[in-house]
Coordinates of C-alpha atoms in Angstrom, one line a residue:
Chain A
M1 CA -0.9 27.4 -11.2
K2 CA -1.2 26.6 -14.4
L3 CA -5.2 27.2 -13.3
S4 CA -4.8 30.4 -12.1
T5 CA -3.2 31.8 -15.0
L6 CA -6.0 30.6 -16.9
T7 CA -8.4 32.2 -14.9
L8 CA -7.1 35.2 -15.2
A9 CA -7.1 35.5 -19.2
A10 CA -10.5 34.0 -19.5
I11 CA -11.6 37.3 -16.6
M12 CA -10.2 39.6 -19.4
T13 CA -11.3 38.0 -22.0
A14 CA -14.0 37.3 -21.6
G15 CA -15.3 40.4 -19.4
A16 CA -18.7 39.5 -17.1
A17 CA -20.0 37.8 -19.8
I18 CA -18.8 33.8 -19.5
A19 CA -17.0 32.9 -16.2
G20 CA -14.4 31.5 -16.9
P21 CA -13.1 28.8 -14.7
V22 CA -13.1 28.7 -10.5
A23 CA -9.7 27.9 -8.9
P24 CA -9.9 25.0 -7.1
A25 CA -9.8 27.6 -3.8
D26 CA -13.1 29.1 -5.3
V27 CA -15.2 26.8 -5.5
V28 CA -18.7 27.1 -3.2
F29 CA -20.1 23.9 -2.1
S30 CA -23.4 23.8 -0.7
E31 CA -23.7 20.6 1.2
G32 CA -21.3 19.4 -1.0
A33 CA -22.8 20.1 -3.6
V34 CA -21.4 21.9 -6.1
A35 CA -24.1 24.6 -8.6
A36 CA -22.1 26.0 -11.3
S37 CA -19.9 24.5 -14.1
L38 CA -16.3 24.5 -12.4
S39 CA -15.6 26.0 -16.5
G40 CA -18.4 27.7 -17.2
Q41 CA -18.5 25.2 -20.2
P42 CA -20.2 22.2 -21.0
G43 CA -18.9 18.8 -20.6
D44 CA -18.3 16.3 -23.1
V45 CA -20.0 13.1 -22.4
A46 CA -17.2 10.9 -24.5
N47 CA -14.1 12.6 -23.3
G48 CA -15.5 12.3 -19.4
A49 CA -15.7 8.3 -20.4
K50 CA -12.1 7.9 -21.3
I51 CA -11.2 10.1 -18.5
M52 CA -13.2 7.6 -15.3
S53 CA -11.2 4.8 -17.7
S54 CA -7.7 6.1 -18.4
K55 CA -5.1 5.7 -15.4
K56 CA -2.8 8.6 -16.3
L57 CA -6.1 10.7 -15.7
G58 CA -9.2 10.0 -13.2
N59 CA -8.5 6.0 -13.2
C60 CA -12.1 6.5 -11.0
I61 CA -11.8 2.3 -12.3
A62 CA -9.2 1.6 -9.7
C63 CA -11.6 2.2 -7.5
H64 CA -15.0 1.6 -8.8
E65 CA -16.2 -0.7 -11.3
V66 CA -19.5 0.9 -14.1
T67 CA -21.1 -1.3 -16.5
A68 CA -21.1 1.4 -19.1
L69 CA -17.3 1.0 -19.2
S70 CA -17.1 -3.1 -19.3
E71 CA -14.0 -2.6 -22.2
A72 CA -11.8 -0.8 -20.3
P73 CA -9.7 -3.2 -18.4
F74 CA -9.7 -3.7 -14.3
H75 CA -12.3 -2.6 -12.3
G76 CA -11.6 -1.8 -8.7
E77 CA -14.7 -2.6 -6.2
V78 CA -13.1 0.4 -3.2
G79 CA -16.0 2.1 -4.3
P80 CA -19.8 1.3 -4.8
L81 CA -20.9 0.5 -8.5
L82 CA -21.2 3.8 -10.3
D83 CA -24.1 2.2 -12.6
G84 CA -27.8 4.2 -12.2
V85 CA -25.5 6.9 -10.8
G86 CA -27.3 9.7 -12.5
D87 CA -30.2 8.8 -11.0
R88 CA -28.9 8.6 -7.2
W89 CA -27.5 12.2 -7.6
N90 CA -28.3 15.6 -9.5
Q91 CA -25.8 17.1 -12.0
A92 CA -24.4 19.4 -8.7
E93 CA -24.0 16.7 -6.3
L94 CA -22.0 14.6 -9.2
R95 CA -19.8 17.4 -10.0
G96 CA -19.4 18.2 -5.6
I97 CA -18.2 14.8 -4.9
L98 CA -15.2 14.4 -7.4
S99 CA -14.5 18.4 -6.4
N100 CA -13.9 17.0 -2.8
A101 CA -16.1 14.3 -2.4
K102 CA -15.2 14.4 2.0
L103 CA -17.5 17.2 2.1
T104 CA -20.0 14.1 1.3
Y105 CA -18.6 10.9 2.6
E106 CA -17.0 12.6 5.8
G107 CA -13.6 10.7 6.3
T108 CA -14.3 8.8 2.8
V109 CA -11.0 7.2 1.3
M110 CA -12.4 8.5 -2.7
P111 CA -9.6 12.0 -3.6
A112 CA -10.6 15.3 -4.0
Y113 CA -10.4 15.7 -7.8
Y114 CA -10.1 19.2 -7.5
K115 CA -8.4 20.6 -4.7
V116 CA -4.9 21.9 -4.6
D117 CA -4.0 22.3 -1.1
G118 CA -4.2 20.9 3.1
F119 CA -2.4 17.8 2.0
N120 CA -0.3 16.7 4.0
R121 CA 3.7 15.1 3.3
P122 CA 2.2 16.5 -0.8
G123 CA 5.1 14.8 -3.5
K124 CA 5.5 14.8 -7.1
A125 CA 2.4 13.3 -8.7
Y126 CA 3.9 9.6 -8.4
T127 CA 7.9 10.8 -7.7
G128 CA 8.4 10.0 -4.1
K129 CA 9.5 13.5 -4.1
A130 CA 8.0 16.8 -2.9
A131 CA 6.6 18.5 -4.1
D132 CA 9.1 21.8 -5.9
G133 CA 5.5 24.2 -6.6
P134 CA 1.3 24.2 -5.5
L135 CA -0.3 21.3 -7.2
D136 CA -2.3 20.7 -10.1
P137 CA -5.4 19.0 -8.8
L138 CA -6.0 15.3 -10.0
L139 CA -8.2 17.0 -12.9
S140 CA -8.7 20.0 -14.6
A141 CA -12.0 22.6 -14.4
Q142 CA -13.2 20.8 -18.1
Q143 CA -12.4 17.0 -16.9
I144 CA -14.1 17.5 -14.5
E145 CA -17.1 18.9 -16.1
D146 CA -16.7 15.5 -19.2
V147 CA -16.9 12.9 -16.3
V148 CA -19.8 14.9 -14.8
A149 CA -21.6 14.8 -18.0
F150 CA -20.3 11.1 -18.6
L151 CA -22.4 10.1 -15.2
M152 CA -25.4 11.7 -15.2
T153 CA -25.8 9.5 -18.6
L154 CA -25.3 7.3 -16.5
K155 CA -28.8 6.2 -14.9
D156 CA -31.1 2.6 -14.6
E157 CA -34.4 1.8 -17.3
Chain B
M1 CA -17.3 -2.9 5.4
K2 CA -20.3 -1.3 3.7
F3 CA -19.4 -1.7 0.6
K4 CA -18.0 -4.6 0.5
A5 CA -21.7 -6.1 1.1
M6 CA -22.5 -4.2 -1.6
T7 CA -20.0 -5.3 -4.0
A8 CA -20.7 -8.6 -3.1
I9 CA -24.3 -8.2 -4.1
A10 CA -23.0 -6.7 -7.4
A11 CA -21.0 -9.2 -8.2
L12 CA -23.6 -12.0 -7.7
V13 CA -26.2 -10.5 -10.0
I14 CA -24.9 -8.8 -12.6
S15 CA -22.3 -11.0 -11.9
T16 CA -19.8 -9.4 -14.7
P17 CA -16.3 -11.2 -16.3
F18 CA -13.9 -8.8 -14.8
M19 CA -15.4 -8.9 -11.2
A20 CA -13.4 -12.0 -9.3
S21 CA -13.8 -13.1 -5.5
A22 CA -13.2 -10.4 -3.0
D23 CA -12.2 -11.5 0.5
A24 CA -9.6 -14.0 0.9
D25 CA -9.1 -17.7 -0.1
D26 CA -9.4 -20.6 2.1
D27 CA -6.2 -22.1 0.7
Q28 CA -3.7 -23.8 3.1
L29 CA 0.2 -23.4 3.0
V30 CA 2.8 -25.0 3.6
V31 CA 5.7 -25.3 3.2
N32 CA 8.0 -28.0 1.3
G33 CA 5.2 -30.7 2.7
E34 CA 6.6 -30.1 6.0
I35 CA 6.4 -26.7 7.6
E36 CA 2.6 -25.9 8.2
M37 CA 2.7 -21.0 8.5
I38 CA -0.4 -19.5 10.0
T39 CA -1.9 -17.9 7.5
K40 CA -5.1 -17.4 9.2
A41 CA -5.2 -16.2 12.9
P42 CA -7.2 -14.0 15.9
A43 CA -6.1 -10.5 15.4
P44 CA -3.6 -10.0 18.3
A45 CA -5.2 -7.7 21.7
H46 CA -4.1 -4.2 20.3
L47 CA -5.9 -4.9 17.1
A48 CA -9.3 -5.9 18.6
D49 CA -11.4 -2.8 17.4
A50 CA -10.2 -2.3 14.2
L51 CA -10.1 -6.4 12.7
D52 CA -10.8 -9.3 14.7
E53 CA -8.8 -11.5 12.4
V54 CA -4.7 -11.5 10.6
I55 CA -4.7 -12.9 7.1
S56 CA -1.4 -13.2 5.9
G57 CA -1.3 -11.2 1.6
W58 CA -0.1 -14.9 0.6
H59 CA -4.4 -15.7 0.9
M60 CA -5.0 -13.1 -1.5
R61 CA -2.4 -14.1 -4.5
S62 CA -4.0 -16.7 -7.5
D63 CA -2.8 -19.8 -7.3
E64 CA 0.2 -19.7 -9.5
T65 CA 1.8 -16.8 -7.1
Q66 CA 1.1 -19.1 -3.7
E67 CA 2.0 -22.0 -5.4
M68 CA 5.6 -21.0 -6.1
Q69 CA 5.7 -20.5 -2.5
A70 CA 4.9 -23.6 -1.4
D71 CA 7.9 -25.8 -2.4
D72 CA 11.6 -24.4 -2.4
F73 CA 12.5 -25.4 -5.6
D74 CA 9.6 -23.7 -7.6
N75 CA 10.8 -20.4 -4.9
P76 CA 12.7 -18.0 -7.5
A77 CA 13.5 -16.3 -3.6
M78 CA 15.8 -19.3 -2.4
I79 CA 18.3 -18.8 -5.0
F80 CA 19.3 -15.3 -2.2
V81 CA 19.0 -17.2 0.5
E82 CA 21.5 -19.5 -1.2
Q83 CA 23.9 -16.4 -1.5
A84 CA 23.8 -15.0 1.7
Q85 CA 24.7 -18.3 3.2
D86 CA 27.8 -18.0 0.9
D87 CA 27.9 -13.7 2.7
W88 CA 27.1 -15.2 6.1
N89 CA 30.6 -16.6 5.4
T90 CA 32.7 -14.6 3.3
V91 CA 35.3 -13.3 6.2
M92 CA 35.2 -9.1 6.3
G93 CA 36.1 -6.1 7.3
T94 CA 39.5 -5.3 8.8
K95 CA 38.8 -7.7 12.2
D96 CA 39.1 -11.2 10.0
K97 CA 35.8 -12.4 11.2
S98 CA 32.2 -13.7 9.3
C99 CA 28.8 -13.8 10.5
A100 CA 29.7 -17.6 11.5
S101 CA 33.0 -16.5 13.3
C102 CA 30.8 -15.9 16.1
H103 CA 27.8 -17.2 14.9
D104 CA 28.2 -19.9 13.8
N105 CA 25.6 -21.9 12.1
V106 CA 23.0 -20.3 11.4
E107 CA 20.8 -22.7 11.4
D108 CA 21.1 -22.4 15.2
S109 CA 22.0 -18.8 15.6
M110 CA 19.0 -17.8 14.1
A111 CA 15.9 -20.2 14.3
G112 CA 13.4 -17.6 15.9
V113 CA 15.1 -14.8 15.3
R114 CA 13.1 -12.8 13.0
T115 CA 9.8 -13.8 15.9
V116 CA 10.7 -10.7 17.7
Y117 CA 11.5 -8.0 15.1
P118 CA 12.0 -4.5 15.3
K119 CA 13.2 -5.3 18.9
W120 CA 14.3 -2.6 22.3
N121 CA 17.7 -2.8 21.8
D122 CA 18.9 -1.7 25.4
A123 CA 22.3 -0.7 24.7
K124 CA 21.7 1.6 22.6
E125 CA 18.6 2.7 23.7
T126 CA 16.2 2.8 20.5
V127 CA 14.3 0.3 19.0
Y128 CA 16.3 -1.7 16.8
T129 CA 15.0 -4.0 13.1
M130 CA 17.3 -6.1 11.8
E131 CA 19.3 -4.4 9.2
M132 CA 20.5 -2.1 11.1
Q133 CA 21.3 -5.1 13.4
I134 CA 23.5 -6.7 11.3
N135 CA 25.3 -3.3 10.0
D136 CA 26.0 -3.1 14.2
C137 CA 27.5 -6.5 13.5
L138 CA 29.5 -5.5 10.1
T139 CA 31.1 -1.8 10.9
D140 CA 31.5 -3.0 15.1
G141 CA 32.1 -6.3 14.8
M142 CA 34.0 -7.1 12.2
G143 CA 35.2 -3.7 10.6
A144 CA 33.9 -4.4 7.7
D145 CA 31.3 -1.0 6.1
A146 CA 28.4 -1.0 6.7
W147 CA 25.9 -2.4 3.6
K148 CA 23.1 -0.4 2.5
K149 CA 20.2 0.3 3.9
S150 CA 17.2 -1.8 2.1
G151 CA 19.8 -3.0 -1.0
A152 CA 20.3 -6.1 -2.5
K153 CA 22.3 -7.6 -0.4
M154 CA 21.0 -6.6 3.8
A155 CA 17.5 -8.0 1.4
R156 CA 19.5 -11.5 0.9
M157 CA 20.8 -11.4 4.5
E158 CA 16.9 -10.8 6.3
A159 CA 15.6 -13.4 4.6
L160 CA 18.8 -16.2 5.4
I161 CA 18.2 -15.2 9.0
S162 CA 14.1 -15.7 8.3
V163 CA 14.0 -18.4 6.4
Q164 CA 15.4 -19.9 10.0
S165 CA 11.9 -18.6 11.5
R166 CA 9.3 -20.1 9.3
G167 CA 5.9 -21.2 10.7
M168 CA 7.3 -19.6 13.9
P169 CA 4.5 -17.5 15.4
M170 CA 5.5 -13.6 14.8
N171 CA 6.1 -12.4 18.1
V172 CA 7.4 -8.3 19.0
A173 CA 6.6 -7.4 21.7
I174 CA 4.7 -3.2 21.6
D175 CA 5.4 -2.5 25.5
G176 CA 8.0 -1.6 27.7
P177 CA 10.6 0.7 26.7
A178 CA 9.4 0.8 23.2
E179 CA 6.1 1.6 23.9
A180 CA 6.3 4.6 22.3
T181 CA 8.4 4.3 18.8
W182 CA 5.2 1.7 18.5
E183 CA 3.4 4.8 19.3
Q184 CA 4.3 6.7 17.0
G185 CA 4.2 4.0 13.7
K186 CA 0.5 4.0 14.7
D187 CA 0.2 8.1 14.2
L188 CA 1.6 7.3 11.0
Y189 CA 0.2 4.0 9.5
Y190 CA -3.4 6.3 9.8
S191 CA -1.8 9.1 9.4
R192 CA -3.6 10.3 5.3
T193 CA -0.7 11.2 3.4
G194 CA -0.3 13.1 -0.2
Q195 CA -2.8 14.8 -3.1
L196 CA -4.5 11.5 -3.1
D197 CA -5.0 11.3 1.3
L198 CA -4.8 7.6 2.3
S199 CA -3.2 6.3 5.0
C200 CA -1.7 2.7 5.2
A201 CA -5.4 2.2 7.2
S202 CA -7.4 3.5 3.8
C203 CA -5.9 0.8 2.0
H204 CA -5.5 -1.7 4.6
E205 CA -8.0 -2.2 7.1
E206 CA -10.5 -0.6 5.7
N207 CA -10.4 -2.5 2.7
Y208 CA -8.7 -5.9 2.5
G209 CA -9.8 -8.3 -0.1
N210 CA -11.1 -5.2 -1.6
R211 CA -9.8 -5.0 -5.9
I212 CA -8.4 -1.7 -6.3
R213 CA -7.5 -2.1 -10.2
S214 CA -6.1 -5.4 -11.1
D215 CA -4.1 -5.8 -7.4
H216 CA -6.1 -7.9 -4.9
L217 CA -5.8 -5.9 -0.9
S218 CA -4.6 -7.5 1.8
Q219 CA -3.5 -6.4 5.3
G220 CA -0.3 -5.4 4.5
H221 CA 1.4 -7.3 7.0
I222 CA 5.0 -8.4 6.6
N223 CA 5.6 -11.8 7.7
G224 CA 6.1 -12.9 4.3
F225 CA 9.3 -9.8 4.4
P226 CA 11.2 -9.9 1.8
V227 CA 9.1 -11.0 -0.4
Y228 CA 10.6 -11.5 -3.9
R229 CA 8.0 -9.8 -6.0
L230 CA 7.9 -11.1 -10.1
K231 CA 7.1 -7.8 -10.7
N232 CA 11.5 -7.0 -10.8
S233 CA 12.4 -10.8 -10.0
K234 CA 13.7 -8.9 -6.6
L235 CA 13.8 -9.0 -3.2
T236 CA 12.0 -6.6 -1.7
T237 CA 12.4 -5.2 2.5
P238 CA 9.5 -3.9 4.9
H239 CA 11.2 0.4 4.3
G240 CA 11.3 -1.0 0.4
R241 CA 7.5 -1.5 0.2
F242 CA 5.7 1.1 2.3
K243 CA 7.4 3.9 0.1
G244 CA 6.5 2.4 -2.9
C245 CA 3.5 3.0 -1.1
V246 CA 3.6 6.0 0.6
R247 CA 4.8 7.4 -3.3
D248 CA 1.0 5.7 -4.5
T249 CA -0.8 7.7 -2.2
R250 CA 1.7 11.4 -4.2
A251 CA 3.1 11.8 -0.8
E252 CA 6.6 12.6 -0.4
T253 CA 8.0 9.6 1.2
Y254 CA 10.1 8.7 4.0
K255 CA 13.9 7.0 3.4
P256 CA 14.6 4.3 4.0
G257 CA 15.9 3.4 7.3
S258 CA 14.6 6.8 9.0
A259 CA 13.1 6.8 12.0
E260 CA 9.7 7.1 11.0
F261 CA 9.9 3.8 8.5
I262 CA 11.2 2.3 12.2
A263 CA 8.8 2.7 14.3
L264 CA 6.1 2.6 11.2
E265 CA 8.1 -1.0 10.8
L266 CA 7.2 -2.2 14.4
Y267 CA 3.7 -1.1 14.0
V268 CA 3.2 -3.5 11.3
A269 CA 4.6 -6.1 12.6
S270 CA 3.1 -5.6 15.3
R271 CA 0.2 -6.3 13.9
G272 CA 0.8 -9.5 12.4
N273 CA 1.7 -11.1 15.2
G274 CA 0.2 -14.9 15.9
L275 CA 1.2 -14.9 11.8
S276 CA 4.1 -17.7 10.8
V277 CA 7.3 -15.6 9.9
E278 CA 7.2 -16.5 6.0
A279 CA 9.6 -15.4 4.1
P280 CA 10.7 -15.5 1.8
S281 CA 7.3 -14.5 0.1
V282 CA 6.9 -14.2 -3.5
R283 CA 4.2 -12.3 -4.3
N284 CA 3.5 -10.2 -7.9

């Protein structure tokens, strides 16, 4: 909801020059990858690291171990170790995996961070109650870009 | 599976401090030095394509938590069992009866009962959880008010009844008239819910033994229920636990006592067929 208003505002103010955030429903995937920045802006590496470690934001380390984030407590082992992931995938592929991992890995347990519909019994965050309006994506367009920027720094020397 | 292997290799190679050992340990659970618990068993036939072995969640807990369950003096849940023993002998309702009026000694009359619940109730023509049977006894048998579904009184009575079956293997029937409900439970088990789009199987079948944040994922069995949870110092019923797990997928949960959770309880109980009744177990 918040985001589509944002998109509209961006289109009106920025005109054709800079693209605003792409709404979750309008993301163009090509073989699981997403070519263009979702926010139209570059990502912030430090903020990406924060989002990945924060339980309230990406909570990525709940499932993944990342050596570069070893300061943060409790890394999980449900997903693969993310060290070197910037060599394994390019930016567009990582953006795609984050936005909707199921298009890269069929049937994966990794949540889609930029998807707002097609869910069974969607809830109102973690209350256990039914959602009372359209869902926000788990991460905003800019947050996805920040995480992608951080992941791109994870390269094996 | 693939990633378990990967993480195991990663752990060996870099052995970072936060990667504690995954998978189930090989400890043995003997309660009070006498009740030998079956905490690992060959998977029941209906699970053969999914699992080779069923493993109690006890194996995924820390040594300290495991030890609390090995002795009734250390098990904080036993106080609730004692309270339920008082309830058992208390006259309630308009018919001037206690549970004991009909069932005498709980030790004798309730031995083995827990192993077969939930089960088909012929007269009611539906699958009954132990909770439903207890509430029928209260209302029809005793003329008393029903207890709150999954509430504290209910949980402790279930614990008292379950204790009488400790060590006996779970043996829930899934065929005959219960089959349709069991199938419904199975569907629910494999249905993804919520914005995280995860099913019970995503965590407890595909990822048991792996850590998810600070928690060590078990196979999600209910042979130890009601369970005493250290995090809130209370007994939790199967439906209470299911609700928490569904909520954690960012979904609208089902209600304790709902038809969905009754079906799910039957199905989840059947996945643990062969494991000993461990109630009241201790978990974090």
